[in-house]
mmCIF file of C-alpha atoms and ligand atoms in Angstrom:
data_model
loop_
_atom_site.group_PDB
_atom_site.id
_atom_site.type_symbol
_atom_site.label_atom_id
_atom_site.label_comp_id
_atom_site.label_asym_id
_atom_site.label_seq_id
_atom_site.Cartn_x
_atom_site.Cartn_y
_atom_site.Cartn_z
ATOM 1 C CA MET A 29 110.174 77.963 289.148
ATOM 2 C CA ALA A 30 110.719 77.258 285.548
ATOM 3 C CA SER A 31 109.252 76.754 282.861
ATOM 4 C CA THR A 32 110.353 73.152 281.369
ATOM 5 C CA GLY A 33 108.696 74.589 278.079
ATOM 6 C CA THR A 34 106.381 76.199 276.043
ATOM 7 C CA SER A 35 103.064 77.355 276.478
ATOM 8 C CA GLU A 36 101.703 74.857 274.372
ATOM 9 C CA GLN A 37 103.663 72.062 276.046
ATOM 10 C CA CYS A 38 103.436 72.966 279.045
ATOM 11 C CA ASN A 39 101.913 75.721 282.203
ATOM 12 C CA ILE A 40 103.244 74.579 284.498
ATOM 13 C CA ILE A 41 103.096 78.135 287.024
ATOM 14 C CA GLU A 42 106.563 80.634 286.571
ATOM 15 C CA GLU A 43 107.432 81.973 289.289
ATOM 16 C CA THR A 44 106.076 86.116 287.699
ATOM 17 C CA VAL A 45 102.754 85.094 287.658
ATOM 18 C CA HIS A 46 103.333 83.097 291.351
ATOM 19 C CA GLU A 47 104.522 87.008 292.787
ATOM 20 C CA GLU A 48 101.933 88.456 289.602
ATOM 21 C CA ILE A 49 98.985 85.974 292.325
ATOM 22 C CA ASN A 50 100.441 86.917 295.781
ATOM 23 C CA LYS A 51 100.489 90.064 294.954
ATOM 24 C CA ARG A 52 96.717 90.087 293.680
ATOM 25 C CA PHE A 53 96.168 87.935 296.729
ATOM 26 C CA GLU A 54 97.289 90.305 298.812
ATOM 27 C CA GLU A 55 95.216 93.636 297.568
ATOM 28 C CA LEU A 56 92.197 91.594 297.381
ATOM 29 C CA ILE A 57 92.285 89.951 300.775
ATOM 30 C CA ALA A 58 91.969 93.352 302.658
ATOM 31 C CA THR A 59 88.654 93.708 300.820
ATOM 32 C CA LEU A 60 87.075 90.967 300.856
ATOM 33 C CA PRO A 61 84.590 90.406 303.726
ATOM 34 C CA SER A 62 85.905 87.963 306.372
ATOM 35 C CA ASP A 63 84.353 86.035 308.798
ATOM 36 C CA ARG A 64 85.405 83.268 311.475
ATOM 37 C CA GLY A 65 85.398 79.773 310.223
ATOM 38 C CA PHE A 66 85.213 75.581 310.980
ATOM 39 C CA ILE A 67 89.325 74.591 311.115
ATOM 40 C CA ALA A 68 90.777 78.004 309.794
ATOM 41 C CA PRO A 69 90.759 81.330 311.819
ATOM 42 C CA THR A 70 89.319 83.442 308.773
ATOM 43 C CA LEU A 71 87.708 83.167 306.094
ATOM 44 C CA PHE A 72 87.561 86.008 302.944
ATOM 45 C CA ASN A 73 84.056 85.592 300.440
ATOM 46 C CA TYR A 74 85.710 85.971 297.200
ATOM 47 C CA GLN A 75 83.193 85.418 294.299
ATOM 48 C CA GLY A 76 80.091 84.572 297.450
ATOM 49 C CA PHE A 77 82.400 81.534 298.132
ATOM 50 C CA TRP A 78 83.763 81.079 301.610
ATOM 51 C CA TYR A 79 87.333 81.007 301.193
ATOM 52 C CA PRO A 80 90.113 80.235 304.118
ATOM 53 C CA PRO A 81 92.610 82.541 303.620
ATOM 54 C CA ILE A 82 96.144 79.478 302.341
ATOM 55 C CA SER A 83 97.539 78.410 299.334
ATOM 56 C CA VAL A 84 94.038 76.943 298.110
ATOM 57 C CA PHE A 85 92.532 79.719 298.070
ATOM 58 C CA LYS A 86 95.330 81.265 296.355
ATOM 59 C CA GLY A 87 95.181 78.182 293.915
ATOM 60 C CA VAL A 88 91.988 78.925 293.231
ATOM 61 C CA LEU A 89 93.472 82.224 291.594
ATOM 62 C CA LEU A 90 95.865 80.523 289.897
ATOM 63 C CA MET A 91 93.335 78.122 289.174
ATOM 64 C CA GLN A 92 90.952 80.957 287.034
ATOM 65 C CA ASN A 93 93.302 83.068 285.357
ATOM 66 C CA HIS A 94 95.873 80.031 284.262
ATOM 67 C CA PHE A 95 94.162 76.772 284.069
ATOM 68 C CA LYS A 96 92.826 75.701 280.338
ATOM 69 C CA ALA A 97 90.290 73.256 280.081
ATOM 70 C CA ARG A 98 90.671 70.057 277.680
ATOM 71 C CA PRO A 99 87.446 67.755 275.905
ATOM 72 C CA THR A 100 89.124 65.054 277.742
ATOM 73 C CA ASP A 101 88.907 66.416 280.994
ATOM 74 C CA ILE A 102 86.618 65.259 284.425
ATOM 75 C CA PHE A 103 86.063 67.316 287.531
ATOM 76 C CA LEU A 104 85.019 65.905 290.934
ATOM 77 C CA THR A 105 84.144 68.291 292.015
ATOM 78 C CA SER A 106 82.070 68.371 295.439
ATOM 79 C CA SER A 107 81.389 71.273 298.935
ATOM 80 C CA LEU A 108 82.965 69.345 302.055
ATOM 81 C CA LYS A 109 82.368 66.214 304.023
ATOM 82 C CA SER A 110 79.738 65.035 301.004
ATOM 83 C CA GLY A 111 81.703 61.679 299.824
ATOM 84 C CA THR A 112 85.249 62.621 297.677
ATOM 85 C CA THR A 113 87.043 60.601 298.661
ATOM 86 C CA TRP A 114 84.963 57.912 299.098
ATOM 87 C CA LEU A 115 83.626 59.345 295.004
ATOM 88 C CA LYS A 116 87.885 59.893 293.926
ATOM 89 C CA ALA A 117 88.536 55.574 294.334
ATOM 90 C CA ILE A 118 85.471 55.281 292.424
ATOM 91 C CA MET A 119 86.159 57.595 289.928
ATOM 92 C CA PHE A 120 89.770 56.385 289.982
ATOM 93 C CA SER A 121 89.229 52.978 289.856
ATOM 94 C CA THR A 122 86.249 53.372 287.294
ATOM 95 C CA MET A 123 89.018 55.513 285.050
ATOM 96 C CA ASN A 124 91.792 53.082 285.392
ATOM 97 C CA ARG A 125 89.820 49.423 285.930
ATOM 98 C CA PHE A 126 91.828 48.602 282.230
ATOM 99 C CA LYS A 127 95.083 49.892 283.727
ATOM 100 C CA PHE A 128 95.253 47.664 287.231
ATOM 101 C CA ASP A 129 93.681 44.354 288.933
ATOM 102 C CA PHE A 130 92.309 44.614 292.063
ATOM 103 C CA ALA A 131 95.337 42.059 293.902
ATOM 104 C CA SER A 132 97.226 45.060 293.508
ATOM 105 C CA HIS A 133 95.398 47.790 293.087
ATOM 106 C CA PRO A 134 97.687 51.903 293.578
ATOM 107 C CA LEU A 135 94.367 51.860 295.580
ATOM 108 C CA LEU A 136 95.433 49.308 298.261
ATOM 109 C CA THR A 137 99.005 51.811 298.910
ATOM 110 C CA THR A 138 97.425 54.654 298.539
ATOM 111 C CA GLY A 139 94.715 57.093 299.702
ATOM 112 C CA PRO A 140 92.105 57.878 297.866
ATOM 113 C CA HIS A 141 93.379 62.289 297.396
ATOM 114 C CA ASP A 142 96.261 60.710 295.830
ATOM 115 C CA CYS A 143 94.596 59.472 293.422
ATOM 116 C CA ILE A 144 93.038 61.915 292.068
ATOM 117 C CA PRO A 145 94.698 65.775 292.307
ATOM 118 C CA HIS A 146 93.003 69.309 293.917
ATOM 119 C CA LEU A 147 93.293 70.942 291.524
ATOM 120 C CA ALA A 148 93.261 73.664 293.473
ATOM 121 C CA ALA A 149 95.761 72.492 294.956
ATOM 122 C CA TYR A 150 98.210 71.245 292.736
ATOM 123 C CA ILE A 151 98.471 73.783 290.283
ATOM 124 C CA THR A 152 100.193 75.412 292.298
ATOM 125 C CA ASP A 153 103.430 72.865 292.042
ATOM 126 C CA HIS A 154 102.762 71.033 289.186
ATOM 127 C CA ASP A 155 102.570 70.115 285.048
ATOM 128 C CA VAL A 156 98.867 69.355 284.666
ATOM 129 C CA ALA A 157 99.490 70.051 281.122
ATOM 130 C CA ALA A 158 102.101 67.107 281.518
ATOM 131 C CA MET A 159 99.248 65.064 282.922
ATOM 132 C CA PRO A 160 98.287 62.387 280.164
ATOM 133 C CA PRO A 161 94.240 62.066 279.016
ATOM 134 C CA PRO A 162 92.099 61.816 280.484
ATOM 135 C CA ARG A 163 93.031 64.480 283.252
ATOM 136 C CA LEU A 164 91.221 64.141 286.227
ATOM 137 C CA PHE A 165 90.533 66.472 288.759
ATOM 138 C CA ALA A 166 88.282 67.559 291.988
ATOM 139 C CA SER A 167 87.108 70.994 293.584
ATOM 140 C CA HIS A 168 85.992 72.632 296.458
ATOM 141 C CA SER A 169 84.928 75.256 294.105
ATOM 142 C CA ALA A 170 81.293 76.353 293.432
ATOM 143 C CA TYR A 171 80.595 76.673 289.543
ATOM 144 C CA PRO A 172 80.506 79.350 289.209
ATOM 145 C CA LEU A 173 84.860 79.716 290.330
ATOM 146 C CA LEU A 174 85.499 76.706 288.379
ATOM 147 C CA PRO A 175 87.656 78.689 285.413
ATOM 148 C CA LYS A 176 85.921 79.403 282.569
ATOM 149 C CA SER A 177 87.653 77.002 280.045
ATOM 150 C CA VAL A 178 86.175 74.511 282.269
ATOM 151 C CA ARG A 179 82.925 75.992 282.545
ATOM 152 C CA GLU A 180 82.989 77.109 278.224
ATOM 153 C CA SER A 181 83.996 73.667 277.531
ATOM 154 C CA SER A 182 80.672 71.719 275.764
ATOM 155 C CA ASP A 183 83.386 68.979 276.136
ATOM 156 C CA CYS A 184 84.985 68.039 279.683
ATOM 157 C CA LYS A 185 82.411 66.078 281.994
ATOM 158 C CA ILE A 186 82.097 66.852 286.329
ATOM 159 C CA VAL A 187 80.794 64.821 288.796
ATOM 160 C CA TYR A 188 79.196 66.433 291.907
ATOM 161 C CA ILE A 189 78.517 64.890 294.855
ATOM 162 C CA CYS A 190 76.445 66.264 297.255
ATOM 163 C CA ARG A 191 74.808 64.618 301.270
ATOM 164 C CA ASN A 192 71.656 66.660 303.459
ATOM 165 C CA PRO A 193 73.351 69.645 305.281
ATOM 166 C CA LYS A 194 72.618 67.694 308.416
ATOM 167 C CA ASP A 195 75.047 64.512 307.845
ATOM 168 C CA VAL A 196 77.794 67.483 306.023
ATOM 169 C CA PHE A 197 77.075 69.871 309.235
ATOM 170 C CA VAL A 198 78.129 67.277 312.201
ATOM 171 C CA SER A 199 80.661 65.646 309.913
ATOM 172 C CA LEU A 200 82.687 69.146 308.496
ATOM 173 C CA TYR A 201 82.426 70.005 312.454
ATOM 174 C CA PHE A 202 84.263 66.658 314.159
ATOM 175 C CA PHE A 203 86.580 67.312 311.280
ATOM 176 C CA ALA A 204 87.872 70.745 311.892
ATOM 177 C CA MET A 205 87.230 69.330 315.769
ATOM 178 C CA LYS A 206 90.892 67.198 314.054
ATOM 179 C CA LEU A 207 92.133 69.981 312.393
ATOM 180 C CA ARG A 208 91.737 73.546 313.435
ATOM 181 C CA PRO A 209 94.909 74.712 315.633
ATOM 182 C CA PRO A 210 94.838 74.015 319.089
ATOM 183 C CA MET A 211 96.165 77.914 319.165
ATOM 184 C CA LEU A 212 93.114 79.049 318.184
ATOM 185 C CA PRO A 213 90.337 79.659 320.530
ATOM 186 C CA PRO A 214 88.108 76.306 320.763
ATOM 187 C CA ILE A 215 84.578 76.508 318.983
ATOM 188 C CA SER A 216 82.003 75.009 320.131
ATOM 189 C CA MET A 217 79.051 73.068 317.728
ATOM 190 C CA GLU A 218 76.502 75.308 318.706
ATOM 191 C CA GLU A 219 78.756 78.369 317.423
ATOM 192 C CA ALA A 220 79.609 76.187 314.185
ATOM 193 C CA PHE A 221 75.815 74.643 313.019
ATOM 194 C CA ASP A 222 75.074 79.100 313.556
ATOM 195 C CA LEU A 223 78.012 80.338 310.831
ATOM 196 C CA PHE A 224 76.834 76.606 309.053
ATOM 197 C CA CYS A 225 72.848 78.422 309.182
ATOM 198 C CA ARG A 226 74.633 81.706 308.125
ATOM 199 C CA GLY A 227 76.369 80.229 304.975
ATOM 200 C CA VAL A 228 79.792 80.600 306.873
ATOM 201 C CA SER A 229 81.186 76.957 305.634
ATOM 202 C CA GLU A 230 84.945 76.907 304.478
ATOM 203 C CA PHE A 231 83.645 76.789 300.501
ATOM 204 C CA GLY A 232 80.153 76.968 301.668
ATOM 205 C CA PRO A 233 77.675 78.269 301.987
ATOM 206 C CA TYR A 234 76.289 75.311 301.772
ATOM 207 C CA PHE A 235 72.985 75.203 299.514
ATOM 208 C CA GLU A 236 74.112 77.870 297.159
ATOM 209 C CA HIS A 237 77.077 75.629 296.415
ATOM 210 C CA VAL A 238 75.114 72.744 295.490
ATOM 211 C CA LEU A 239 72.162 74.116 293.762
ATOM 212 C CA SER A 240 75.009 76.267 291.441
ATOM 213 C CA TYR A 241 75.974 72.457 290.435
ATOM 214 C CA TRP A 242 72.335 72.180 290.252
ATOM 215 C CA LYS A 243 71.055 74.814 287.636
ATOM 216 C CA ALA A 244 74.872 74.039 285.495
ATOM 217 C CA SER A 245 73.532 70.574 285.000
ATOM 218 C CA LEU A 246 70.346 71.210 284.097
ATOM 219 C CA GLU A 247 71.826 73.579 281.556
ATOM 220 C CA SER A 248 74.101 70.622 280.702
ATOM 221 C CA PRO A 249 73.538 67.252 281.354
ATOM 222 C CA GLN A 250 75.679 65.502 278.959
ATOM 223 C CA LYS A 251 78.062 67.418 281.063
ATOM 224 C CA ILE A 252 77.088 67.831 284.115
ATOM 225 C CA LEU A 253 75.915 64.252 286.651
ATOM 226 C CA LEU A 254 75.459 64.972 290.170
ATOM 227 C CA LEU A 255 75.373 61.976 292.606
ATOM 228 C CA LYS A 256 73.638 62.010 296.183
ATOM 229 C CA TYR A 257 75.655 60.835 299.228
ATOM 230 C CA GLU A 258 72.707 58.760 300.552
ATOM 231 C CA GLU A 259 71.083 57.181 297.078
ATOM 232 C CA MET A 260 74.963 56.215 296.552
ATOM 233 C CA ARG A 261 74.886 54.942 299.629
ATOM 234 C CA ASN A 262 71.763 52.858 299.121
ATOM 235 C CA ASP A 263 72.567 51.244 295.640
ATOM 236 C CA THR A 264 76.194 51.780 295.308
ATOM 237 C CA VAL A 265 75.980 49.064 292.076
ATOM 238 C CA LYS A 266 73.772 50.714 290.208
ATOM 239 C CA HIS A 267 75.381 54.757 290.738
ATOM 240 C CA VAL A 268 79.105 52.617 289.680
ATOM 241 C CA LYS A 269 77.050 51.495 286.808
ATOM 242 C CA GLN A 270 75.993 55.175 286.141
ATOM 243 C CA LEU A 271 78.677 56.974 286.880
ATOM 244 C CA ALA A 272 80.798 54.992 284.125
ATOM 245 C CA GLU A 273 78.328 55.488 281.479
ATOM 246 C CA PHE A 274 78.230 59.649 282.297
ATOM 247 C CA LEU A 275 82.050 58.821 281.611
ATOM 248 C CA GLY A 276 81.702 57.839 278.722
ATOM 249 C CA LYS A 277 83.737 53.958 279.508
ATOM 250 C CA PRO A 278 80.568 51.909 280.543
ATOM 251 C CA PHE A 279 80.620 48.640 282.260
ATOM 252 C CA SER A 280 80.164 45.950 279.564
ATOM 253 C CA ALA A 281 78.386 42.703 279.407
ATOM 254 C CA GLU A 282 81.567 40.285 279.814
ATOM 255 C CA GLU A 283 82.485 42.780 282.969
ATOM 256 C CA GLU A 284 78.621 42.663 284.634
ATOM 257 C CA ARG A 285 80.034 38.702 284.444
ATOM 258 C CA GLU A 286 82.456 38.559 285.878
ATOM 259 C CA GLY A 287 81.461 40.949 288.637
ATOM 260 C CA VAL A 288 84.212 43.827 288.105
ATOM 261 C CA ILE A 289 81.487 46.421 289.268
ATOM 262 C CA GLU A 290 81.207 44.735 292.960
ATOM 263 C CA GLU A 291 85.314 44.929 292.555
ATOM 264 C CA ILE A 292 84.851 48.849 292.332
ATOM 265 C CA VAL A 293 82.288 48.820 294.672
ATOM 266 C CA LYS A 294 84.082 46.972 297.734
ATOM 267 C CA LEU A 295 87.340 47.358 297.268
ATOM 268 C CA CYS A 296 86.060 51.630 297.060
ATOM 269 C CA SER A 297 84.086 50.663 300.465
ATOM 270 C CA PHE A 298 84.265 52.212 303.556
ATOM 271 C CA GLU A 299 85.298 49.398 305.919
ATOM 272 C CA LYS A 300 87.673 48.232 302.790
ATOM 273 C CA LEU A 301 89.094 51.477 302.189
ATOM 274 C CA THR A 302 89.334 52.277 306.120
ATOM 275 C CA SER A 303 91.175 48.677 306.540
ATOM 276 C CA LEU A 304 94.507 49.745 304.809
ATOM 277 C CA GLU A 305 97.288 50.554 306.528
ATOM 278 C CA VAL A 306 97.578 53.947 304.146
ATOM 279 C CA ASN A 307 94.511 55.477 305.312
ATOM 280 C CA LYS A 308 95.339 54.495 308.513
ATOM 281 C CA THR A 309 98.567 56.032 309.217
ATOM 282 C CA GLY A 310 100.102 57.423 305.278
ATOM 283 C CA LYS A 311 98.649 61.404 304.907
ATOM 284 C CA VAL A 312 98.222 64.192 302.364
ATOM 285 C CA ALA A 313 99.973 66.951 301.427
ATOM 286 C CA PHE A 314 97.301 69.242 299.050
ATOM 287 C CA VAL A 315 99.217 72.111 299.553
ATOM 288 C CA PRO A 316 102.833 71.299 300.476
ATOM 289 C CA GLU A 317 103.230 73.090 304.243
ATOM 290 C CA ILE A 318 100.127 71.370 305.479
ATOM 291 C CA LEU A 319 100.053 67.662 305.288
ATOM 292 C CA ILE A 320 96.683 65.763 306.738
ATOM 293 C CA GLY A 321 97.142 61.797 308.061
ATOM 294 C CA ASN A 322 94.427 60.116 306.069
ATOM 295 C CA ASP A 323 92.727 58.525 308.803
ATOM 296 C CA ASN A 324 90.479 61.338 309.149
ATOM 297 C CA PHE A 325 88.830 61.814 306.127
ATOM 298 C CA PHE A 326 87.022 58.760 307.490
ATOM 299 C CA ARG A 327 84.335 58.487 310.179
ATOM 300 C CA LYS A 328 81.311 56.888 310.056
ATOM 301 C CA GLY A 329 79.926 56.782 306.798
ATOM 302 C CA GLN A 330 76.451 56.671 307.583
ATOM 303 C CA VAL A 331 73.543 58.089 306.419
ATOM 304 C CA GLY A 332 71.752 60.041 309.786
ATOM 305 C CA ASP A 333 74.427 60.573 311.925
ATOM 306 C CA SER A 334 73.502 64.089 312.555
ATOM 307 C CA THR A 335 70.788 63.251 314.570
ATOM 308 C CA ASN A 336 72.620 61.927 317.133
ATOM 309 C CA HIS A 337 74.663 64.976 317.654
ATOM 310 C CA LEU A 338 72.098 67.431 316.452
ATOM 311 C CA THR A 339 69.466 69.131 319.328
ATOM 312 C CA PRO A 340 65.963 68.634 318.054
ATOM 313 C CA GLU A 341 65.550 72.820 317.993
ATOM 314 C CA MET A 342 68.824 72.480 315.483
ATOM 315 C CA ILE A 343 67.198 69.622 313.386
ATOM 316 C CA GLU A 344 64.189 71.985 312.708
ATOM 317 C CA ARG A 345 66.135 75.158 312.905
ATOM 318 C CA LEU A 346 67.981 73.795 309.003
ATOM 319 C CA ASP A 347 65.079 71.537 308.340
ATOM 320 C CA LYS A 348 63.353 74.828 307.617
ATOM 321 C CA ILE A 349 66.648 76.719 305.765
ATOM 322 C CA THR A 350 66.848 73.407 304.398
ATOM 323 C CA GLU A 351 62.612 73.885 302.910
ATOM 324 C CA GLU A 352 63.251 77.418 302.542
ATOM 325 C CA LYS A 353 66.593 77.597 299.715
ATOM 326 C CA LEU A 354 64.793 74.651 297.856
ATOM 327 C CA LYS A 355 61.682 76.305 297.367
ATOM 328 C CA GLY A 356 60.810 75.975 293.621
ATOM 329 C CA THR A 357 64.047 74.898 292.824
ATOM 330 C CA GLY A 358 62.843 71.816 291.738
ATOM 331 C CA PHE A 359 65.814 69.751 293.737
ATOM 332 C CA THR A 360 65.913 67.606 296.448
ATOM 333 C CA PHE A 361 68.941 66.055 298.671
ATOM 334 C CA GLY A 362 69.098 62.445 298.994
ATOM 335 C CA GLU A 363 67.071 59.782 301.544
ATOM 336 C CA SER A 364 68.649 56.776 303.214
ATOM 337 C CA LYS A 365 65.941 53.516 302.939
ATOM 338 C CA LYS A 366 67.890 52.970 306.284
ATOM 339 C CA TYR A 367 66.958 57.022 307.021
HETATM 340 P P1 PAP B 405 86.154 66.228 302.702
HETATM 341 O O1 PAP B 405 85.934 67.080 301.858
HETATM 342 O O2 PAP B 405 87.567 66.522 303.295
HETATM 343 O O3 PAP B 405 87.466 65.261 301.248
HETATM 344 P P2 PAP B 405 84.448 63.840 302.002
HETATM 345 O O4 PAP B 405 85.502 62.469 301.524
HETATM 346 O O5 PAP B 405 84.295 64.707 301.738
HETATM 347 O O6 PAP B 405 86.193 64.714 302.784
HETATM 348 O O7 PAP B 405 84.107 63.808 303.124
HETATM 349 C C1 PAP B 405 84.150 62.367 304.525
HETATM 350 C C2 PAP B 405 82.455 62.078 304.779
HETATM 351 O O8 PAP B 405 82.594 60.169 304.077
HETATM 352 C C3 PAP B 405 83.008 61.060 306.761
HETATM 353 O O9 PAP B 405 81.638 61.511 306.794
HETATM 354 P P3 PAP B 405 81.509 61.446 308.381
HETATM 355 O O10 PAP B 405 82.210 62.009 308.785
HETATM 356 O O11 PAP B 405 79.507 61.269 308.531
HETATM 357 O O12 PAP B 405 81.127 60.019 308.858
HETATM 358 C C4 PAP B 405 83.640 59.720 305.474
HETATM 359 O O13 PAP B 405 83.074 59.072 307.693
HETATM 360 C C5 PAP B 405 82.219 59.561 304.716
HETATM 361 N N1 PAP B 405 83.844 58.239 303.845
HETATM 362 C C6 PAP B 405 85.051 58.794 303.995
HETATM 363 N N2 PAP B 405 84.883 57.176 302.666
HETATM 364 C C7 PAP B 405 83.738 56.707 302.584
HETATM 365 C C8 PAP B 405 83.247 55.282 302.177
HETATM 366 N N3 PAP B 405 84.757 55.044 300.914
HETATM 367 N N4 PAP B 405 82.313 55.501 301.429
HETATM 368 C C9 PAP B 405 81.457 55.891 302.415
HETATM 369 N N5 PAP B 405 81.057 56.840 302.929
HETATM 370 C C10 PAP B 405 82.933 57.531 303.289
#
């Protein structure tokens, strides 16, 4: 892939860099601990977190070594199945509310995942330096694995969303059942649950992922906003307002009077997004070789669905792990009024 400018103007990844990363990737993979994945046949533990050996992992290496943060950058970060799709829609429509009207909004014809790219996938074949500010990116990487320039920037913003681990597990299991290649041996819910409890799941361990952002948010509250899926479900308007303020784009009194926040909430609601053709039949390619139907990112969108799928023993085991992991951290997962 050819560069289209000087390194100052453009940081599209050069072919030689791809070759170097491929070499490093092959060397790394041979040395990393591995285990079973929910979706991928094998996961590799890189810097304490589990990655599938696909181009996203290579993208993480590219992102860590070649991405240069700018003060205006905004990151949406999350572990899998914590509310990324929903927050992408909310963040995109909040940040771009002066550009688009609700009757012809891009979200009516574009899936949320195509509105905010995942940096590790996107950086492999896009010129991220050419993107106009503010650049919005998503990442499933835990905080310590974000590029150094992002962690060290005192200006760029990070919004992290987390969710109750029981619902994350159930959501992830059903997602994996749809996306796991049919040639792989099946994985039962019990096997997957055991892996999750041992901390093995794509981009996990889940608790360490959440706590990495929790700790960072305590150190830099002006830089990192931690949102909880359940609390957002309880009062979405309040959280969209909080998000806009955090991102430096507060709603004016006039916007509030005109119901702009409610419009955003309605546009991004589970009901609205799932009614759209693009989210029923459209597909997203995070990396060129993998096309995923947008419908896979919407299932029930409920809080507490895990109680319909987990046995009392599973709930007890995961509750106990949650208690142990969170002990002394000051962090608690969100709760729902309807839970
Ligand atoms: P990802 O990590 O693969 O991007 P992510 O969007 O984080 O997935 O999580 C998907 C979950 O969010 C699904 O939960 P469920 O399996 O328990 O149903 C999905 O239904 C839910 N979700 C997607 N869009 C919305 C929305 N607009 N409002 C509320 N929940 C949503």
